[in-house]
Structures are given as C-alpha cells and as structure tokens.
C-alpha cells in the first residue's frame, strides 16, 4: 500500500475532547498495546522489512562510519606515497584509482549519509512524531544507498575502479582516454545514488511540513531541522543536474552520443557546468545539517538558548540560496567572460555573510552562557575555529586573481578538507557523544573522549594547515609523486604525520564508542538536561516514540518555566497532553505553518518491498554497466513488480476516533 492514508479533517475529534492531561505508564496495557503495534519483529525478517526510522537512522550512521574508515585508509595510503619525493608505493594508475575512490567515498558515501543518519533517527523524536512521513520510502532510501555504495566499490578489488577523479572531468573520463569499465561504474553508480538522495529529500520535506507536534510552528522548530530541510530542498534542485551529467556521459561512452565530444560538436565545458551546479551546493548540503547539530547542542552546554535563533535560521536558508549562484568559482581558470567572473566572484564573497551570522551567534552563546566543559562542547567549540579557517580560505579563493594563481594547487585541497572534513566530522563526532545516551541508554567516557578530541584536533590541523603552504609553494593537486628539489618535502612529511595522528584520534573515539556500547554508565532519559523533545522519551526510545503525541508551547519544551522571557508570557509545558492514537499504526498530521492538528495518518506496516526494489534497481544498473541487456530488462520488470506490491491496497485500515488519554489510565 502507499506510505500513508489520511482521513479528512472533519473526522478529527475536537481538541477539547482529545487533549487531556494524563500519562501512559510503561508496562501498562495501553503501552504494551502500542509497543505491539509498532515494534519490528526480531530476526532476519524484521531486519529486512523494518521501516522504523530509528533502525534506519542507525544503519545510516554505521554504514557511513564504515565508509569514513575506508576513505581514511585510502587517504593514509596516498599520504605514505606523498610523504617523500619519488616514492614508488603506488603506480600512477593505482594512485588515480585510490584518489578517486577516496574523494567519492568521503563526499558521497560518508558526508551526507552520516547526517541523514542523525536526521532519520532524530527528526520524529525532535518533532514529536511517531515516524517519518513515508516510512517505506525511508527504508528504500537506505537500501538504494547501500546497494549504490556496493556497486561503486565492486570494481575496486578488480583494479577497475573509477580513476578520473571524483570530479570526473571530460575528456579524461571519455571513451578515448578511458576504455575500461571504470567510468561506466562511476557514472551509473552516481545515478543510482542520486535516486536514494532524492527520495530521502522528499521524505524530509514532507515530514517537516506535515508531521510536527501540535504547537510546533515554524518559528519553534530546532535548527537541526532547518539545516536538514534546507539541504533536502537543495538536493531536490541540484541532484538532477549531476544525474543528467553522468547519464549523458554514459551514453557518450556506450551508445555513441556526443554531448561532451568536442570533435563531434559536443562541449567539454558542459560537464563542468552540470557537475559544479550540483557539487557546490553539495558543500552546503553536507555542512548545514552539521551546523544545525552545533546550533541545537552547543546551547545545552552553555546553559542558555541559542543567541539569535531567527537570524541563524534565516542564514541557513540564505546560505543554500546563495550557494546555487557561486558554482562558477570552480571554473575561474576555464576562460569564461570577465563579467561572469566578476558576478560569481562577488556572490562567492557574499556567501560569507550568512555564515558569519551563525558563527557570531555561536560565539555569543558561549560568551553569554555558563559553559560546561563536557566532551561534546569540545567538539562543537573546535568546529567553530575550523569553520572560521575554512571560511576565510574560501573567501580568498573567491577573488579571481588570487584564484588564478592557486587553482589546482594544494591550497584548494586544504580549503576543501577544512570545509568538508573539519566542518562535518567534528560536529558529527560531537553529535555522537551528545546523542549516544539517547541511542543506547549509556554514556561515553569523558576522559577518553577529551583525549580523542585533542588528538584529532591537533592531528587535523597538522595534516591540513600545511597544505595551504604547499599550495603557496606551487604544489599541484592530483599528482602522485614529485621531484626532491621542488621545496615540498618538509610540508608533505608534516602533512603525512598529521594524517596518521588524526587517524589515531578517530581510532580512540571508535574504541570509546565500542567500549561504551556494553560498559558505559547508565545515562537516564536526559543526562544533559537538554530542552528539546527527544529527551522527553526513554533512552533508547520505545518503538512508538511517544505514547501520547505531545503538544508544545515554545522552542524548548523541557525548559519551559525556567527561561525568563517565557515565564513572563506564562508558557507552560504540555508534554503530558495530546492524542493517544492506538488503533493500528497511526500518526498525527498537522498544518504546515502553525502545526495545528488536522488529519490522522495511517502508517504502513513493515514490508520487504523497499529492500526488493532497492536490490532490483541495483541489479538493473549492473546490467547496464555490463551491457547485459536481458538482465537489465528482467530487473526492470522486478522493479515494476515491487512497486505494484508496494502500492497494493491493504484491508482493515478503517479510521476510528482516538481514545482520550484519561480513558486508558496508567
């Protein structure tokens, strides 16, 4: 069946009949009934069929960290190669493949999926919902992501991995210079990955618009939600561009078209336009949700609300909007007209303004608060410094004459890593420490966590700051070795040493994580005294999230009555009030702007169809890559059959009036 069915607003009971004070105690008949409705069965059947957003979010997190480790190992191999001049650990072809897989892994298989993991797990809890708007679509996005990642990596052990860089410029990636299956795998794998990103983005947008708790108007949603929503809208606009580029390239290579073939009327520069129209907004896609993590979690350790919530939310949206008009700064050296260079250079500088607003808000929050120096605070404060360094180097490259001198040098590599790694990894690991109690019910170690932070922070800066110097000294990016008399020996050795120190810090963090899973101290429901809704449930949360869908009256429902301005307005918590929806899997739908209850949504049961559709889709692309047309046709039929089963109507989904909370007792 479809993901949700709805009743008309006329069937919704009046608020005064359903908003009642009361609780549903754990272990009571009402709670056991809800648990039975929502809990995924144990065993492999449940593992394949679950649509629980918490399980899907955790799978995203685990899978993304696996790819972080793989990408890190690839980086360390490259740094061994570049630590000394004229090294012979890798051949040029091997270096090209590892270089390409490293970039692809870190940018596409780690940076966004890890943030999708946080958002999938936390969004319904933060928004006061039972699940995402489209649970089966949510499961499909993960399975397609997993199969796309396997598809992209399957050629690596065979020595036929993508080898034209993660940017995949033509004509180097064209058939004339690259006859093997390397680029075909990359092109089709990216199209498949784009499907996962798109369906996930649709799910996030609809969830925000229709699944918020009553009272959670747009000016009360957490900044993490603003960040992920803005990134999702950006994905919906940007992913079609890169998917089109890769599909056109595949047709040039295997069908004989000439979209990028200059000798036959094509345009090689078209590839760069299509790619960077996607790839520069993608920078903000993997940064804005991470900034949202900091904006929501940092104030908890400053013991005050975020300074400038409204400007920060506005700057989040403005950053993405401006990000769509700056892609040309990746192409300043391609011979474009001077007027275009001036326009896009100015836009590239202007994008620093909304970023600066968020930065000053974080600093003001720390300055005006009473900071508690726990492990997550260290990561968030460190992120602010790395954000400033990465932003300053970005503004420098927005100046056209400066960019002409440093384009395609290691200065750009340094900027890229400060932006994509420093601004993503540090908030992510801080977020793991912050929400680990919610995920598992246990605490991670303060002592080991601080040690991991300092090792990572020092290693990161030792690894990547010298790359600025290497770029200023003229070292080109994308080279696999260099002569000993170029003057780059020392900075490369320092960078390689720093890379291993950074890897050691991540290893310490992972050891702390695995140890805490089994032996961490019990956390309780809200060990940080945080103010958002996810901390109002048990740790880890029950399958249904909230027995009673809560009603809120402020941005910090768990801090209501303790914040001076809200005490003056008389706001009080309504977490014990709400709808008890227990006739099947039900969720409450609310209006888009003010979050007023208006529909009851029938949520789908667990299903194997997302897994089947994801598997058939991956095999369809495998058939295209191998040019086994009968396999592609058979898998296309399998996709169609899966969709029919998915949408087949189920009986018994009859809407009934939800019982009032005080009728079920405790």
CSV table of N, CA and C in Angstrom, one decimal, residues 250-325:
chain,number,residue,atom,x,y,z
A,250,UNK,N,27.6,8.4,-19.8
A,250,UNK,CA,27.5,7.0,-20.0
A,250,UNK,C,26.9,6.8,-21.5
A,251,UNK,N,26.0,7.6,-21.9
A,251,UNK,CA,25.5,7.5,-23.3
A,251,UNK,C,26.6,7.8,-24.3
A,252,UNK,N,27.4,8.8,-24.0
A,252,UNK,CA,28.6,9.1,-24.9
A,252,UNK,C,29.5,7.9,-25.0
A,253,UNK,N,29.7,7.2,-23.9
A,253,UNK,CA,30.7,6.1,-23.9
A,253,UNK,C,30.1,4.8,-24.5
A,254,UNK,N,28.8,4.6,-24.3
A,254,UNK,CA,28.3,3.2,-24.6
A,254,UNK,C,27.3,3.2,-25.7
A,255,UNK,N,26.7,4.4,-26.0
A,255,UNK,CA,25.6,4.4,-27.0
A,255,UNK,C,26.1,5.2,-28.3
A,256,UNK,N,27.1,6.1,-28.1
A,256,UNK,CA,27.6,6.8,-29.2
A,256,UNK,C,27.2,8.2,-29.4
A,257,UNK,N,26.6,8.8,-28.4
A,257,UNK,CA,26.2,10.2,-28.5
A,257,UNK,C,27.4,11.0,-28.3
A,258,UNK,N,27.2,12.4,-28.5
A,258,UNK,CA,28.4,13.3,-28.5
A,258,UNK,C,28.2,14.5,-27.6
A,259,UNK,N,27.6,14.4,-26.5
A,259,UNK,CA,27.3,15.5,-25.6
A,259,UNK,C,28.6,16.2,-25.2
A,260,UNK,N,29.6,15.5,-24.9
A,260,UNK,CA,30.9,16.1,-24.4
A,260,UNK,C,32.0,15.9,-25.4
A,261,UNK,N,31.7,15.4,-26.6
A,261,UNK,CA,32.8,15.1,-27.6
A,261,UNK,C,33.0,16.3,-28.5
A,262,UNK,N,34.1,17.1,-28.2
A,262,UNK,CA,34.3,18.3,-28.9
A,262,UNK,C,34.5,18.1,-30.4
A,263,UNK,N,35.1,17.0,-30.8
A,263,UNK,CA,35.4,16.7,-32.2
A,263,UNK,C,34.1,16.5,-33.0
A,264,UNK,N,33.0,16.2,-32.3
A,264,UNK,CA,31.7,16.0,-33.0
A,264,UNK,C,30.6,17.0,-32.5
A,265,UNK,N,31.1,18.2,-32.2
A,265,UNK,CA,30.1,19.2,-31.8
A,265,UNK,C,29.7,19.3,-30.4
A,266,UNK,N,30.2,18.4,-29.5
A,266,UNK,CA,29.9,18.5,-28.1
A,266,UNK,C,30.7,19.6,-27.4
A,267,UNK,N,30.5,19.7,-26.1
A,267,UNK,CA,31.2,20.7,-25.3
A,267,UNK,C,31.7,20.1,-24.0
A,268,UNK,N,33.0,20.1,-23.9
A,268,UNK,CA,33.6,19.5,-22.7
A,268,UNK,C,33.3,20.4,-21.5
A,269,UNK,N,33.2,21.7,-21.7
A,269,UNK,CA,32.9,22.6,-20.6
A,269,UNK,C,31.5,22.4,-20.0
A,270,UNK,N,30.6,21.8,-20.8
A,270,UNK,CA,29.2,21.5,-20.3
A,270,UNK,C,29.3,20.6,-19.1
A,271,UNK,N,30.3,19.6,-19.1
A,271,UNK,CA,30.4,18.7,-18.0
A,271,UNK,C,30.6,19.5,-16.7
A,272,UNK,N,31.6,20.5,-16.8
A,272,UNK,CA,31.9,21.3,-15.6
A,272,UNK,C,30.7,22.1,-15.1
A,273,UNK,N,30.0,22.6,-16.0
A,273,UNK,CA,28.8,23.4,-15.5
A,273,UNK,C,27.8,22.5,-14.9
A,274,UNK,N,27.4,21.4,-15.5
A,274,UNK,CA,26.5,20.4,-14.9
A,274,UNK,C,27.0,19.9,-13.6
A,275,UNK,N,28.3,19.6,-13.5
A,275,UNK,CA,28.8,19.0,-12.3
A,275,UNK,C,28.8,20.0,-11.1
A,276,UNK,N,29.3,21.2,-11.4
A,276,UNK,CA,29.5,22.2,-10.3
A,276,UNK,C,28.2,22.8,-9.9
A,277,UNK,N,27.2,22.9,-10.8
A,277,UNK,CA,25.9,23.4,-10.4
A,277,UNK,C,25.4,22.5,-9.3
A,278,UNK,N,25.8,21.2,-9.3
A,278,UNK,CA,25.4,20.3,-8.2
A,278,UNK,C,26.5,20.3,-7.1
A,279,UNK,N,27.7,20.3,-7.4
A,279,UNK,CA,28.8,20.0,-6.4
A,279,UNK,C,29.0,21.1,-5.5
A,280,UNK,N,28.8,22.4,-5.9
A,280,UNK,CA,29.0,23.4,-4.9
A,280,UNK,C,27.8,23.5,-3.9
A,281,UNK,N,26.6,23.5,-4.4
A,281,UNK,CA,25.5,23.4,-3.3
A,281,UNK,C,25.7,22.1,-2.4
A,282,UNK,N,26.3,21.1,-3.0
A,282,UNK,CA,26.5,19.9,-2.2
A,282,UNK,C,27.4,20.2,-1.0
A,283,UNK,N,28.3,21.1,-1.1
A,283,UNK,CA,29.1,21.5,0.0
A,283,UNK,C,28.2,22.0,1.2
A,284,UNK,N,27.2,22.7,0.9
A,284,UNK,CA,26.3,23.2,2.0
A,284,UNK,C,25.3,22.1,2.4
A,285,UNK,N,25.1,21.2,1.5
A,285,UNK,CA,24.2,20.0,1.9
A,285,UNK,C,24.9,19.2,3.0
A,286,UNK,N,26.2,19.1,3.0
A,286,UNK,CA,26.9,18.3,4.0
A,286,UNK,C,27.4,19.2,5.1
A,287,UNK,N,27.2,20.5,5.1
A,287,UNK,CA,27.6,21.4,6.1
A,287,UNK,C,26.4,21.9,6.9
A,288,UNK,N,25.3,22.3,6.3
A,288,UNK,CA,24.2,22.9,7.0
A,288,UNK,C,23.6,22.0,8.1
A,289,UNK,N,23.3,20.7,7.8
A,289,UNK,CA,22.8,19.9,9.0
A,289,UNK,C,23.9,19.8,10.1
A,290,UNK,N,25.2,19.7,9.8
A,290,UNK,CA,26.2,19.7,10.8
A,290,UNK,C,26.2,21.0,11.6
A,291,UNK,N,26.0,22.1,10.9
A,291,UNK,CA,25.8,23.4,11.7
A,291,UNK,C,24.6,23.4,12.5
A,292,UNK,N,23.5,22.7,12.1
A,292,UNK,CA,22.3,22.6,12.9
A,292,UNK,C,22.6,21.8,14.2
A,293,UNK,N,23.4,20.7,14.0
A,293,UNK,CA,23.8,19.9,15.2
A,293,UNK,C,24.4,20.8,16.3
A,294,UNK,N,25.3,21.7,15.8
A,294,UNK,CA,26.0,22.6,16.7
A,294,UNK,C,25.0,23.6,17.3
A,295,UNK,N,24.2,24.2,16.5
A,295,UNK,CA,23.2,25.2,16.9
A,295,UNK,C,22.3,24.7,18.0
A,296,UNK,N,21.9,23.4,17.9
A,296,UNK,CA,21.0,22.8,18.9
A,296,UNK,C,21.7,22.3,20.1
A,297,UNK,N,22.9,21.7,20.0
A,297,UNK,CA,23.5,21.0,21.1
A,297,UNK,C,24.5,21.9,21.9
A,298,UNK,N,25.1,22.9,21.2
A,298,UNK,CA,26.0,23.8,21.9
A,298,UNK,C,25.3,24.6,23.0
A,299,UNK,N,24.1,25.1,22.8
A,299,UNK,CA,23.4,25.8,23.9
A,299,UNK,C,23.2,25.0,25.1
A,300,UNK,N,23.0,23.7,25.0
A,300,UNK,CA,22.8,22.8,26.1
A,300,UNK,C,23.9,22.9,27.1
A,301,UNK,N,25.2,23.0,26.6
A,301,UNK,CA,26.3,23.1,27.4
A,301,UNK,C,26.7,24.5,27.8
A,302,UNK,N,26.0,25.5,27.2
A,302,UNK,CA,26.2,26.9,27.6
A,302,UNK,C,25.1,27.3,28.6
A,303,UNK,N,24.1,26.4,28.9
A,303,UNK,CA,23.0,26.6,29.8
A,303,UNK,C,22.2,27.9,29.5
A,304,UNK,N,22.0,28.0,28.2
A,304,UNK,CA,21.1,29.1,27.8
A,304,UNK,C,20.6,28.8,26.3
A,305,UNK,N,19.5,29.4,25.9
A,305,UNK,CA,19.1,29.2,24.5
A,305,UNK,C,20.1,29.8,23.5
A,306,UNK,N,20.0,29.4,22.3
A,306,UNK,CA,20.9,29.9,21.2
A,306,UNK,C,20.6,31.4,21.0
A,307,UNK,N,21.7,32.2,21.0
A,307,UNK,CA,21.6,33.6,20.7
A,307,UNK,C,21.2,33.8,19.2
A,308,UNK,N,20.2,34.5,18.9
A,308,UNK,CA,19.8,34.8,17.5
A,308,UNK,C,19.3,33.7,16.8
A,309,UNK,N,18.3,33.0,17.4
A,309,UNK,CA,17.7,31.9,16.7
A,309,UNK,C,17.1,32.3,15.3
A,310,UNK,N,16.4,33.4,15.2
A,310,UNK,CA,15.8,33.8,14.0
A,310,UNK,C,16.9,34.1,12.9
A,311,UNK,N,17.9,34.9,13.2
A,311,UNK,CA,18.9,35.1,12.2
A,311,UNK,C,19.7,33.9,11.8
A,312,UNK,N,19.9,32.9,12.7
A,312,UNK,CA,20.6,31.7,12.4
A,312,UNK,C,19.7,30.9,11.4
A,313,UNK,N,18.4,30.8,11.7
A,313,UNK,CA,17.5,30.0,10.8
A,313,UNK,C,17.5,30.7,9.4
A,314,UNK,N,17.4,32.0,9.4
A,314,UNK,CA,17.4,32.7,8.1
A,314,UNK,C,18.7,32.5,7.4
A,315,UNK,N,19.8,32.6,8.1
A,315,UNK,CA,21.2,32.4,7.5
A,315,UNK,C,21.3,31.0,6.9
A,316,UNK,N,20.7,30.0,7.5
A,316,UNK,CA,20.7,28.7,7.0
A,316,UNK,C,20.1,28.6,5.6
A,317,UNK,N,18.9,29.2,5.5
A,317,UNK,CA,18.3,29.2,4.2
A,317,UNK,C,19.0,30.0,3.2
A,318,UNK,N,19.5,31.2,3.6
A,318,UNK,CA,20.2,32.1,2.7
A,318,UNK,C,21.5,31.5,2.2
A,319,UNK,N,22.2,30.7,3.0
A,319,UNK,CA,23.4,30.1,2.6
A,319,UNK,C,23.2,29.2,1.4
A,320,UNK,N,22.1,28.4,1.5
A,320,UNK,CA,21.8,27.5,0.4
A,320,UNK,C,21.4,28.2,-0.9
A,321,UNK,N,20.6,29.3,-0.7
A,321,UNK,CA,20.1,30.0,-1.9
A,321,UNK,C,21.3,30.7,-2.6
A,322,UNK,N,22.2,31.3,-1.8
A,322,UNK,CA,23.3,31.9,-2.5
A,322,UNK,C,24.3,30.8,-3.0
A,323,UNK,N,24.3,29.7,-2.4
A,323,UNK,CA,25.2,28.6,-2.9
A,323,UNK,C,24.9,28.1,-4.3
A,324,UNK,N,23.6,28.4,-4.7
A,324,UNK,CA,23.3,28.0,-6.1
A,324,UNK,C,23.8,29.0,-7.2
A,325,UNK,N,24.4,30.1,-6.8
A,325,UNK,CA,24.8,31.1,-7.8
A,325,UNK,C,26.3,31.3,-7.6
